[in-house]
C-alpha positions as YAML, in Angstrom:
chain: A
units: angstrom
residues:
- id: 1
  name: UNK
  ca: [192.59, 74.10, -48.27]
- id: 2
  name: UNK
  ca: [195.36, 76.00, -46.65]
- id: 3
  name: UNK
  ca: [198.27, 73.91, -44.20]
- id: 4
  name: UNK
  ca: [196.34, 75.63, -41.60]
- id: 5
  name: UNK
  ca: [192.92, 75.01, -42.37]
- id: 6
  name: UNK
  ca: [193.43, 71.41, -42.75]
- id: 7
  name: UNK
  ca: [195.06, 71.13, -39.57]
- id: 8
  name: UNK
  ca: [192.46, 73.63, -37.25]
- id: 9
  name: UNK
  ca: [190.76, 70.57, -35.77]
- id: 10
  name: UNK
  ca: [192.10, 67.84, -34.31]
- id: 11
  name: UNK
  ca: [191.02, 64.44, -34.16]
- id: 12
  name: UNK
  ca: [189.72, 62.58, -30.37]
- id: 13
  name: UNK
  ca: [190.59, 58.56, -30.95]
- id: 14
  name: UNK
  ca: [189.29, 56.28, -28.31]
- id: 15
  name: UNK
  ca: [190.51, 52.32, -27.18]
- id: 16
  name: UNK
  ca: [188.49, 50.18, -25.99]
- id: 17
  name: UNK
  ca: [191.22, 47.82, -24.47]
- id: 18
  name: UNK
  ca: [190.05, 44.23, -23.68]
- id: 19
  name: UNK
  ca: [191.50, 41.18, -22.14]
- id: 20
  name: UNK
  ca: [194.10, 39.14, -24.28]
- id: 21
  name: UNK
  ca: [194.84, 42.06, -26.88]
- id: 22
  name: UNK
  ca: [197.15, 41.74, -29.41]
- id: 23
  name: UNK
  ca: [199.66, 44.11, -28.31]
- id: 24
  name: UNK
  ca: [201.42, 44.40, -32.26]
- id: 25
  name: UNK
  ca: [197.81, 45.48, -33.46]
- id: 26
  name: UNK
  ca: [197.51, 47.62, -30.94]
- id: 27
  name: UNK
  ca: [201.03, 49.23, -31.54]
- id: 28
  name: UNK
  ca: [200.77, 49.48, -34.62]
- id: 29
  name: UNK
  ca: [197.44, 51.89, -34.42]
- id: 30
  name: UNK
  ca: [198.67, 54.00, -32.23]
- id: 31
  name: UNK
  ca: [202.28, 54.62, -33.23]
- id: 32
  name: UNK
  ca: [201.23, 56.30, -36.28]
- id: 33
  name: UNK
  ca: [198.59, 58.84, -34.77]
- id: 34
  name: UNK
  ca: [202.13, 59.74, -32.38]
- id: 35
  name: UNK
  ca: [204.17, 59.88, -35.31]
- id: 36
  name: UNK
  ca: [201.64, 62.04, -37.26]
- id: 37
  name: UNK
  ca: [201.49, 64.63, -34.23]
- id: 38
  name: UNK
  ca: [205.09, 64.62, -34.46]
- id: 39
  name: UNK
  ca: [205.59, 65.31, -38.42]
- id: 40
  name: UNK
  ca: [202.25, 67.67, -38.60]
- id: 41
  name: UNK
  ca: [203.91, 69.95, -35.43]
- id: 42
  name: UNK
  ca: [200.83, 69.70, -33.07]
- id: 43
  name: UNK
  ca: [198.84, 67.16, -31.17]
- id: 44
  name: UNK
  ca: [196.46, 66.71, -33.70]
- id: 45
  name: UNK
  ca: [195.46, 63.52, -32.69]
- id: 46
  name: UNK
  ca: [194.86, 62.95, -29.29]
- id: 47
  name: UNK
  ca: [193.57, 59.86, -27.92]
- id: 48
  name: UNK
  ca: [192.02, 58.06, -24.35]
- id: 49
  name: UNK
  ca: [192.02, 54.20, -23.36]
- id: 50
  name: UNK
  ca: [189.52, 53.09, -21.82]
- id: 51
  name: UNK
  ca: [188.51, 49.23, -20.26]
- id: 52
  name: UNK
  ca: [185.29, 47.80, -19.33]
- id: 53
  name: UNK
  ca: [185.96, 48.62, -15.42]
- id: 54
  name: UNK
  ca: [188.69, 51.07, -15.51]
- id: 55
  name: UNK
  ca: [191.68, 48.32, -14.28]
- id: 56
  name: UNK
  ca: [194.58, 46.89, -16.15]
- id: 57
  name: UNK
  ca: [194.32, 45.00, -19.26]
- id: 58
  name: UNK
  ca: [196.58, 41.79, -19.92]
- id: 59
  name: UNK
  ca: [197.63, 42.03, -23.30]
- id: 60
  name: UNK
  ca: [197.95, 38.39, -25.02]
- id: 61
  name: UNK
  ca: [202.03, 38.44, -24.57]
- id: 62
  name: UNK
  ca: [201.17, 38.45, -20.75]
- id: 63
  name: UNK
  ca: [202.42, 42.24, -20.58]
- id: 64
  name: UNK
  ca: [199.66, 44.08, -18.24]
- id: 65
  name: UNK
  ca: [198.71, 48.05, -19.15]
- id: 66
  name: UNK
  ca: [196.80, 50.60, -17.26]
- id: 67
  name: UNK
  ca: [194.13, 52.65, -18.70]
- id: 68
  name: UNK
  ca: [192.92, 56.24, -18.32]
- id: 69
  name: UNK
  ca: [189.17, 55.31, -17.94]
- id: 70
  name: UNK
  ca: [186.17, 52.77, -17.70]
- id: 71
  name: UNK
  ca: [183.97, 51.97, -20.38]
- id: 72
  name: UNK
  ca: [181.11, 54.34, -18.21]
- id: 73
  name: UNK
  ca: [183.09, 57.65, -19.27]
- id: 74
  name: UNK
  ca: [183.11, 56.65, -22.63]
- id: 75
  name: UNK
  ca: [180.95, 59.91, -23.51]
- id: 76
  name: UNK
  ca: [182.12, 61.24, -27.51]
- id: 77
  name: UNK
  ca: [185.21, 60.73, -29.47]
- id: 78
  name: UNK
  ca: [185.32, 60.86, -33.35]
- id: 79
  name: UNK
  ca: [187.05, 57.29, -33.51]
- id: 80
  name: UNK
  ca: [186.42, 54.45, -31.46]
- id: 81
  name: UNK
  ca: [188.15, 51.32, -31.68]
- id: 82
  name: UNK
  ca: [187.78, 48.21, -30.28]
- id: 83
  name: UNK
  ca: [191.28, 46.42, -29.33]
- id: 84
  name: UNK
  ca: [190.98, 42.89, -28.94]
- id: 85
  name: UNK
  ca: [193.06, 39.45, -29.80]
- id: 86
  name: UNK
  ca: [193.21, 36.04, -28.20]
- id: 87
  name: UNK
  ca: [189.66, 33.88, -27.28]
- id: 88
  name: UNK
  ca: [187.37, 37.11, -28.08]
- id: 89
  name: UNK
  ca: [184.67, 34.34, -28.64]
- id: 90
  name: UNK
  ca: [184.96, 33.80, -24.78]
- id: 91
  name: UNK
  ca: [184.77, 37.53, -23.68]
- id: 92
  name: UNK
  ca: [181.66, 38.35, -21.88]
- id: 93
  name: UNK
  ca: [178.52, 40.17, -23.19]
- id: 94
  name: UNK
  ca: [179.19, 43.87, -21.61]
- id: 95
  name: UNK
  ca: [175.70, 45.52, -22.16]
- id: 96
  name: UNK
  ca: [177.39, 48.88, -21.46]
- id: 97
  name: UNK
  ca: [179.66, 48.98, -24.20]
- id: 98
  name: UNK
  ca: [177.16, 47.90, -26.87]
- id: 99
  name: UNK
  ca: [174.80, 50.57, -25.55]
- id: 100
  name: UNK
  ca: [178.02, 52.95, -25.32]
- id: 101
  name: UNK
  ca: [179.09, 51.72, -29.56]
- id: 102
  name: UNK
  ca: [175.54, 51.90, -30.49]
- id: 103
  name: UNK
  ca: [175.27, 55.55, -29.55]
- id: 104
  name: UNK
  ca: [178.39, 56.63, -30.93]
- id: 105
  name: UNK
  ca: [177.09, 55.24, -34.35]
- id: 106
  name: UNK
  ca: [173.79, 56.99, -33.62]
- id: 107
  name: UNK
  ca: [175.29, 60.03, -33.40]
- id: 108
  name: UNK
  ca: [177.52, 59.93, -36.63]
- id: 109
  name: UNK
  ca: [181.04, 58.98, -35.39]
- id: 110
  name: UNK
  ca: [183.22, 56.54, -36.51]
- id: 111
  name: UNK
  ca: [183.89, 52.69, -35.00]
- id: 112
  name: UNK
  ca: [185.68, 50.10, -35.51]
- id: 113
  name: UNK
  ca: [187.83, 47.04, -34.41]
- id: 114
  name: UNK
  ca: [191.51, 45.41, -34.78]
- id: 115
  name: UNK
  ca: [192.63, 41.94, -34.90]
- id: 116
  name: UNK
  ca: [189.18, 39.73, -33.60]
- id: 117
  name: UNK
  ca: [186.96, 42.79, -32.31]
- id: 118
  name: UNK
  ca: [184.69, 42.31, -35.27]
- id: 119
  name: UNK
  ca: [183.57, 39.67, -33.39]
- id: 120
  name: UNK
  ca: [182.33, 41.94, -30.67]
- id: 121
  name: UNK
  ca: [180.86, 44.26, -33.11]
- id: 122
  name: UNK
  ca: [178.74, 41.61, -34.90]
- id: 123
  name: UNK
  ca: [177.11, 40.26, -31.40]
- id: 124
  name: UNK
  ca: [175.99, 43.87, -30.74]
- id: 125
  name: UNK
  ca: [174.73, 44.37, -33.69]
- id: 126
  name: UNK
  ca: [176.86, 47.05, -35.47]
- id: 127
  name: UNK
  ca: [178.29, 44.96, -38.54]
- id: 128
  name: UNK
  ca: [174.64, 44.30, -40.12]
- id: 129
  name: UNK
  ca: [174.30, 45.65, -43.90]
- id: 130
  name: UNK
  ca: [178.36, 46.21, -43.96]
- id: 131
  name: UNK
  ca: [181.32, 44.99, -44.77]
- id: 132
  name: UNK
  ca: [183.87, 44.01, -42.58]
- id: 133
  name: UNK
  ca: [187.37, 41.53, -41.64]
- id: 134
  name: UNK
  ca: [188.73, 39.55, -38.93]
- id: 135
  name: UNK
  ca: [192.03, 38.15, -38.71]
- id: 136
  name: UNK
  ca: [191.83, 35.03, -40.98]
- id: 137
  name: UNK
  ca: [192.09, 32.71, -37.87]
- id: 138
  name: UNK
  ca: [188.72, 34.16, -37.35]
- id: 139
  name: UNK
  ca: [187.10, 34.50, -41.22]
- id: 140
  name: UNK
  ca: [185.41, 31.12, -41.14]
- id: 141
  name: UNK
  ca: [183.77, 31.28, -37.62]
- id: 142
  name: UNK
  ca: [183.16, 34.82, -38.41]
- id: 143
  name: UNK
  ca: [180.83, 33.75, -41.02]
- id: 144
  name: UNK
  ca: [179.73, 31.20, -39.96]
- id: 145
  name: UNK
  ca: [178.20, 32.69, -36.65]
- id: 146
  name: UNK
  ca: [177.02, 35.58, -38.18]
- id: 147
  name: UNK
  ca: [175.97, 34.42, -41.71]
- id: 148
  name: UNK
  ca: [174.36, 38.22, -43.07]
- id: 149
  name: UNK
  ca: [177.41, 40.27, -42.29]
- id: 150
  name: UNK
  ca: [180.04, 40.52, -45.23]
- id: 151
  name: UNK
  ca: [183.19, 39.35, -43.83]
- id: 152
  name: UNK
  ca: [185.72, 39.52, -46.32]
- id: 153
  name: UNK
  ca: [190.00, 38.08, -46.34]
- id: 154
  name: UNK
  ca: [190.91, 41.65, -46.87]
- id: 155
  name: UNK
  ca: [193.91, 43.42, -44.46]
- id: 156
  name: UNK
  ca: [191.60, 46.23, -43.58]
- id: 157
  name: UNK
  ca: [188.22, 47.63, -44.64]
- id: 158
  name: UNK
  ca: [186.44, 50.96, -44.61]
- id: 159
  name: UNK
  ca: [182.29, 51.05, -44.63]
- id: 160
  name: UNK
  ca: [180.95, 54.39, -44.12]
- id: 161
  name: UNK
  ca: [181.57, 54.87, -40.45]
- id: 162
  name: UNK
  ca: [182.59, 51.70, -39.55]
- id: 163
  name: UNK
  ca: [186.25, 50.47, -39.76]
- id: 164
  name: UNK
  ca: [188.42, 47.17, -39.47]
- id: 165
  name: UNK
  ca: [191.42, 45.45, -39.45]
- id: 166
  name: UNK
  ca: [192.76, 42.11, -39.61]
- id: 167
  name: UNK
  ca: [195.35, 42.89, -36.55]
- id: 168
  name: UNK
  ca: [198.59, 42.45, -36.91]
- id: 169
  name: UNK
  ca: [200.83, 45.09, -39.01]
- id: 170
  name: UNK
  ca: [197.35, 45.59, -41.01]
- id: 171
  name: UNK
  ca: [196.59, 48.28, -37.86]
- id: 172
  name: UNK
  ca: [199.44, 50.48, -39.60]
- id: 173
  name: UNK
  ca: [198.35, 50.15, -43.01]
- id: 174
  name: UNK
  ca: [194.50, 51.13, -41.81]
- id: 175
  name: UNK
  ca: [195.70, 53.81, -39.99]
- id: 176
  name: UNK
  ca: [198.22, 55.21, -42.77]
- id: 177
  name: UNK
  ca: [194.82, 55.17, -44.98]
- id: 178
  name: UNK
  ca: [193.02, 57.03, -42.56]
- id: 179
  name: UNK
  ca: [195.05, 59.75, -42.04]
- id: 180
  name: UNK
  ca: [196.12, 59.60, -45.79]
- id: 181
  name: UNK
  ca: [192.35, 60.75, -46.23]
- id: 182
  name: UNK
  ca: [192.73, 63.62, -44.11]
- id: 183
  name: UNK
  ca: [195.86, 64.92, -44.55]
- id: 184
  name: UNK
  ca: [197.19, 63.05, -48.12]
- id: 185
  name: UNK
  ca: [199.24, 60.97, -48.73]
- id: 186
  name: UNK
  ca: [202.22, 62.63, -48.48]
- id: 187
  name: UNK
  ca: [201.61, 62.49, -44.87]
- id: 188
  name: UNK
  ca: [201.24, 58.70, -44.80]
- id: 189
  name: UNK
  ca: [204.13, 58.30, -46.57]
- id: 190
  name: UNK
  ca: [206.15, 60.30, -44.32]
- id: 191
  name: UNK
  ca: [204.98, 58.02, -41.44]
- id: 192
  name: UNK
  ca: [205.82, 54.80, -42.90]
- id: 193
  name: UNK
  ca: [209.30, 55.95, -43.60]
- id: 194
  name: UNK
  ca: [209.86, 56.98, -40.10]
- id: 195
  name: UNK
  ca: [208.76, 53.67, -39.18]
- id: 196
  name: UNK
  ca: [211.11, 51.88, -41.55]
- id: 197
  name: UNK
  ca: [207.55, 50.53, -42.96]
- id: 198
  name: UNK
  ca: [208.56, 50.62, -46.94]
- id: 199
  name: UNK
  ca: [205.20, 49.33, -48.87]
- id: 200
  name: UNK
  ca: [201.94, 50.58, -47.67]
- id: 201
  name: UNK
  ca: [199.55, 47.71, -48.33]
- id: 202
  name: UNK
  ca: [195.64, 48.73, -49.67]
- id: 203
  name: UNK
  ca: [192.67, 47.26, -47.86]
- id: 204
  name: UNK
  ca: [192.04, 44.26, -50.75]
- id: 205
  name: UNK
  ca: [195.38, 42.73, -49.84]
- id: 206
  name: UNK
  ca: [195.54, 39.18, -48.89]
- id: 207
  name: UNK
  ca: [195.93, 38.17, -45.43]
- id: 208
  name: UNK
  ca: [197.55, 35.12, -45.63]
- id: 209
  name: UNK
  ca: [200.94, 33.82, -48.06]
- id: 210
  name: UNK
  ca: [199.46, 31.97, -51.10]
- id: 211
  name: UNK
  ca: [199.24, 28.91, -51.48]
- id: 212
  name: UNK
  ca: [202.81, 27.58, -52.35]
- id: 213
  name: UNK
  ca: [204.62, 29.81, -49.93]
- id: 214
  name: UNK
  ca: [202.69, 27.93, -47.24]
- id: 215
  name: UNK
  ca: [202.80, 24.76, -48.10]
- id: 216
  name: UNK
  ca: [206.51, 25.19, -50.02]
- id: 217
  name: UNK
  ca: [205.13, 23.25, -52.73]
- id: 218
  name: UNK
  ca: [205.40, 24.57, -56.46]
- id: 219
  name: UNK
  ca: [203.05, 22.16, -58.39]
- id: 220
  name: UNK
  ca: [200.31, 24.25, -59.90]
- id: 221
  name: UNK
  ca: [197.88, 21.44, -59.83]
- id: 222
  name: UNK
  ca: [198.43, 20.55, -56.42]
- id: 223
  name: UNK
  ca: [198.10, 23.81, -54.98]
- id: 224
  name: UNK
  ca: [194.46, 24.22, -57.34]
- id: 225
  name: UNK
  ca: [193.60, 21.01, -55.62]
- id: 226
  name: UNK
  ca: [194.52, 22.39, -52.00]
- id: 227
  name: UNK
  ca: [192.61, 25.77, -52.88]
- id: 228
  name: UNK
  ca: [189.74, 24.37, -54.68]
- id: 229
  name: UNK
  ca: [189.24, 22.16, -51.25]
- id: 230
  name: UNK
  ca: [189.33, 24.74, -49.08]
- id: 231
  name: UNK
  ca: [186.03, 26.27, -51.36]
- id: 232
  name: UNK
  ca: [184.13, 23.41, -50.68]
- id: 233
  name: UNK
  ca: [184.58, 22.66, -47.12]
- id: 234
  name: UNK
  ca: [180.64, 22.38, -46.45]
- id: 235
  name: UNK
  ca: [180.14, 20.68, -50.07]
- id: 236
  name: UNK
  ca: [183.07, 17.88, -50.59]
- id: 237
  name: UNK
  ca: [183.79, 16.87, -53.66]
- id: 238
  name: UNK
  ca: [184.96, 13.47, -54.86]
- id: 239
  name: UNK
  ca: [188.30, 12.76, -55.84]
- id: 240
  name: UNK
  ca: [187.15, 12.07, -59.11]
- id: 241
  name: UNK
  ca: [185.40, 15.42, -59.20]
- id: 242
  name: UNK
  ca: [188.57, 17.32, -57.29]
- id: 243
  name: UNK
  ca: [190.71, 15.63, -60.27]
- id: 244
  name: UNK
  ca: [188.47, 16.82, -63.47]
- id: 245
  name: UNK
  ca: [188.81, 20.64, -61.93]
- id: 246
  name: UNK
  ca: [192.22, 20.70, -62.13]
- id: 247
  name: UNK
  ca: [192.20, 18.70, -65.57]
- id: 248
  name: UNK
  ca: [194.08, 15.45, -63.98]
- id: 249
  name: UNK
  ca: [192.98, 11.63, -63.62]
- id: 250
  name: UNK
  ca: [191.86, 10.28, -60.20]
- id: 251
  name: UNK
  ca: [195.47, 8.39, -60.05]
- id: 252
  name: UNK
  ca: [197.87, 11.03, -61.45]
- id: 253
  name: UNK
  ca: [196.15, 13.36, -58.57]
- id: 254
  name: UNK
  ca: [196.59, 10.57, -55.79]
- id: 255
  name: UNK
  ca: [200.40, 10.27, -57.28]
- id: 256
  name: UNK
  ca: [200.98, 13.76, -56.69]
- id: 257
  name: UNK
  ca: [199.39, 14.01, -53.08]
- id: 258
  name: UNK
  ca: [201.03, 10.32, -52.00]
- id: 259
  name: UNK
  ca: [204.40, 12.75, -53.32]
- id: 260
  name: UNK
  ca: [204.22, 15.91, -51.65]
- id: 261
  name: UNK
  ca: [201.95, 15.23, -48.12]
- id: 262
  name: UNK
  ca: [202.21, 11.09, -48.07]
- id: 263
  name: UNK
  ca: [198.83, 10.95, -48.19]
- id: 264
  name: UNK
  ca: [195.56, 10.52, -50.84]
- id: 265
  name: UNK
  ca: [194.13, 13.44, -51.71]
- id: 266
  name: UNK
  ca: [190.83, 11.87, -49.11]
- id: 267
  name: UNK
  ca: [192.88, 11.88, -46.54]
- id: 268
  name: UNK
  ca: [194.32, 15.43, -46.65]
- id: 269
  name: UNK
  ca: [190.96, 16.68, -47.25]
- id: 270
  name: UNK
  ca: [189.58, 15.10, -44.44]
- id: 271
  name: UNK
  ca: [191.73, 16.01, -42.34]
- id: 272
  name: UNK
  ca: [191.09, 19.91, -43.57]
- id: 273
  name: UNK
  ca: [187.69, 19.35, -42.86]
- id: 274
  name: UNK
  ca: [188.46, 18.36, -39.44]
- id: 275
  name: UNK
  ca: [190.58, 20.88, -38.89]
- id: 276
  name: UNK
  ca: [188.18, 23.51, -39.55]
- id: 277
  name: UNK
  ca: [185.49, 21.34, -37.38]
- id: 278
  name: UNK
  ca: [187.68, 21.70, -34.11]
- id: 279
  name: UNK
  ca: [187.64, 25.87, -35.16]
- id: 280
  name: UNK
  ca: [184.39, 25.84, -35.32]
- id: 281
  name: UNK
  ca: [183.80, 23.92, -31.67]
- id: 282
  name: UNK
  ca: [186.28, 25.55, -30.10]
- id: 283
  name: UNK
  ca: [185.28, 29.93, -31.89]
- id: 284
  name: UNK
  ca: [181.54, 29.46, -31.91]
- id: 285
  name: UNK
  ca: [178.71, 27.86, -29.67]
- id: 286
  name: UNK
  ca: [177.25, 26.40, -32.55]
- id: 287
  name: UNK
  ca: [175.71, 23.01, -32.00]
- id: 288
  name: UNK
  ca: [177.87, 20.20, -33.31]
- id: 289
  name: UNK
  ca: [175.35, 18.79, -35.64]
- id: 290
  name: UNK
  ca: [175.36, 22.24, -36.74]
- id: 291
  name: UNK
  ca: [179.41, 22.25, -37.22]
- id: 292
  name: UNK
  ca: [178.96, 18.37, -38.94]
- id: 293
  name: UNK
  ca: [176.80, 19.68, -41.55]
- id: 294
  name: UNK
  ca: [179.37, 23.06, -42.48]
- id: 295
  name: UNK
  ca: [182.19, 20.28, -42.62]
- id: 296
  name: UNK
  ca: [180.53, 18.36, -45.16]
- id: 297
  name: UNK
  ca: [179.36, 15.40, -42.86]
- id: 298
  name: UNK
  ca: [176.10, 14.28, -43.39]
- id: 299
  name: UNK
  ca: [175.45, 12.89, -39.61]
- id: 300
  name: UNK
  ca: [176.54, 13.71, -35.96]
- id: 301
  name: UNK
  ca: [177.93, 9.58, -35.71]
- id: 302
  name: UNK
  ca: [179.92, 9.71, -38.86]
- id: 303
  name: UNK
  ca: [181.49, 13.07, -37.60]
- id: 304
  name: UNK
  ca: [182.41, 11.97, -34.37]
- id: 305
  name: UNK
  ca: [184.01, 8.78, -35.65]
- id: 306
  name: UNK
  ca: [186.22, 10.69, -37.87]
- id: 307
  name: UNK
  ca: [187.29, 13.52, -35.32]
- id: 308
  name: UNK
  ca: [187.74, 10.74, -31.94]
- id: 309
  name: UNK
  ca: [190.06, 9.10, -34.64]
- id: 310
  name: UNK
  ca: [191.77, 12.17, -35.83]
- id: 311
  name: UNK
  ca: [192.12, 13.79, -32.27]
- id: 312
  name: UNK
  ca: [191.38, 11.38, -29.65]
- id: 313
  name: UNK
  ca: [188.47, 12.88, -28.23]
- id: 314
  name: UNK
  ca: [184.95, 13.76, -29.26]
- id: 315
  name: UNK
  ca: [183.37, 17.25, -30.69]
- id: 316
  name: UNK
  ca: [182.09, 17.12, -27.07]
- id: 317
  name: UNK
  ca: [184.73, 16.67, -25.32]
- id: 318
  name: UNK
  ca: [186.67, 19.06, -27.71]
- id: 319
  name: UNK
  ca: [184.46, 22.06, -26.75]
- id: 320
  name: UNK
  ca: [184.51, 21.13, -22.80]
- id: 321
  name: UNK
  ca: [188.38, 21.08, -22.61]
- id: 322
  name: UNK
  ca: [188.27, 24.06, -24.33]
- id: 323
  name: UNK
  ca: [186.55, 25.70, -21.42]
- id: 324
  name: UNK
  ca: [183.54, 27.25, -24.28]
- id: 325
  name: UNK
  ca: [181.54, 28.52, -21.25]
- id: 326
  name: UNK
  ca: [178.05, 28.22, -20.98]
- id: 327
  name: UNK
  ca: [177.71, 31.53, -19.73]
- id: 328
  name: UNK
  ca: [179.07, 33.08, -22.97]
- id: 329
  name: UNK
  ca: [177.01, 31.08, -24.99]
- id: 330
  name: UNK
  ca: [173.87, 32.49, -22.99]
- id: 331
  name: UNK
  ca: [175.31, 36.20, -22.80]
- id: 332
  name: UNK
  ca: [175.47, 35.63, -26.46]
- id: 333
  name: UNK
  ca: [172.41, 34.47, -27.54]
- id: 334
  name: UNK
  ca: [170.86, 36.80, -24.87]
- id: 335
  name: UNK
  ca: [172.26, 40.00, -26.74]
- id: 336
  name: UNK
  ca: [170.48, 39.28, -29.78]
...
């Protein structure tokens, strides 16, 4: 295919701009279409935002941006791309843009979300039978709400039409693969050293540091234990189990623990469980004997016990002063 050739159509990109948006994801997918245009010599890419009314959007970091249209003129673009960030749990049901996404798909073109859209995309139904990510805040709720869609850790991920992105600088490395696959890499590569971006990361990267550069701890045993807890969240094992997976006694593990996080290795993993409770109260409308039972507690009394102690409030009273509206959790379930 000749320079021209490849370059002889050009590429329409639409933004779907919602409240609380993380403005680095959002950055970061743009800036490389712009810097593309730039190194290719024509607006190849050219690209529309777009809200669910047509007014400003508040980006998470409190900076306010106007958009070219409302959701309603949203008529045909080959990418669309849902831009979302903080509390996208809380965002309302918008009937318009699911009937606006689910036409796009119909017709062929390509969709897709950054940071926490996937979220969106999942309650309207365009996630189900592929694979998708969140940013990781998100990968347990994720899941959890929407237990047949295949959310997977990765920074980015590419199913057939549908695309998305973990947020964060993952919207660059998406976006580098994207037009890597139309134009090569050579392209990409030019991009990310414009951008002073030196490694281009693959979809199957982790999100997160590993273990020991979060925690700073170095113990290999340890940081099995701490991984090997995280697996079995719903499913807690014993600390005499816990210590046979990672070939130690009961005591040498509680030695190690009592060492590095002045606690047993119970009382950490308790408190992880609780942790990921209050994610679950505060992401999803799930009902808390639901969230109990995925946090490995085997009643609603028990559960609330543990997380008034831990927190100083019930699951309850978590999820009120959270504000988790019960005219989101209708919209939701309405949707479906």
């Amino acid at each position: 295919m000749s320079e021209r050739e490849q370059y002889s159509e050009g590429k329409r990109i639409a933004f779907v701009i919602l409240d609380r948006f993380s403005m680095i994801a959002f950055s970061s997918v743009i800036e490389p279409l712009r810097l593309a245009n730039r190194l290719i010599g024509k607006e190849y890419y050219t690209w529309k935002t777009y809200s669910l009314d047509g007014n400003p959007v508040t980006a998470s970091n409190g900076v306010e941006i106007s958009v070219q249209s409302s959701i309603r003129e949203l008529e045909d673009a080959d990418v669309t791309l849902l831009c979302t960030g903080l509390d996208v749990e809380r965002l309302p049901v918008d009937p318009e843009l699911g009937k606006r996404l689910r036409r796009l798909n119909a017709m062929g073109r390509t969709y897709g979300a950054i940071c926490t859209g996937s979220y969106l995309l999942a309650r309207y139904h365009l996630l189900d039978g592929r694979r998708c990510t969140i940013h990781w805040e998100n990968l347990r709720s994720l899941r959890e709400e929407f237990p047949d869609v295949e959310v997977r850790a990765d920074i980015f991920a590419i199913d057939r039409n549908c695309i998305t992105c973990a947020g964060g600088m993952a919207s660059m490395d998406m976006m580098l693969r994207l037009i890597a696959i139309q134009h090569g890499a050579h392209l990409a590569h030019e991009i990310a050293e414009v951008s002073l971006y030196q490694n281009i990361r693959s979809g199957e990267s982790a999100q997160r540091h590993d273990a020991e550069a979060r925690t700073g701890i170095s113990n290999a045993k340890i940081l099995d234990a701490v991984r090997i807890m995280d697996l079995h969240i719903e499913d807690p094992l014993s600390c005499q189990q816990l210590a046979m997976t990672v070939s130690l006694s009961p005591r040498q593990l509680e030695r190690l623990f009592r060492r590095h996080f002045n606690c047993t290795p119970g009382q950490y993993y308790l408190r992880l469980r609780l942790e990921t409770a209050r994610d679950l109260l505060r992401r999803t409308g799930r009902p808390v004997l639901d969230v109990a039972l995925a946090c490995g507690f085997a009643s609603t009394s028990h559960f609330t016990k543990c997380y008034r102690e831990r927190f100083s409030c019930t699951p309850t009273e978590e999820r009120q002063t959270y504000q988790w509206g019960s005219d989101a959790t209708g919209a939701r379930q309405a949707v479906r």
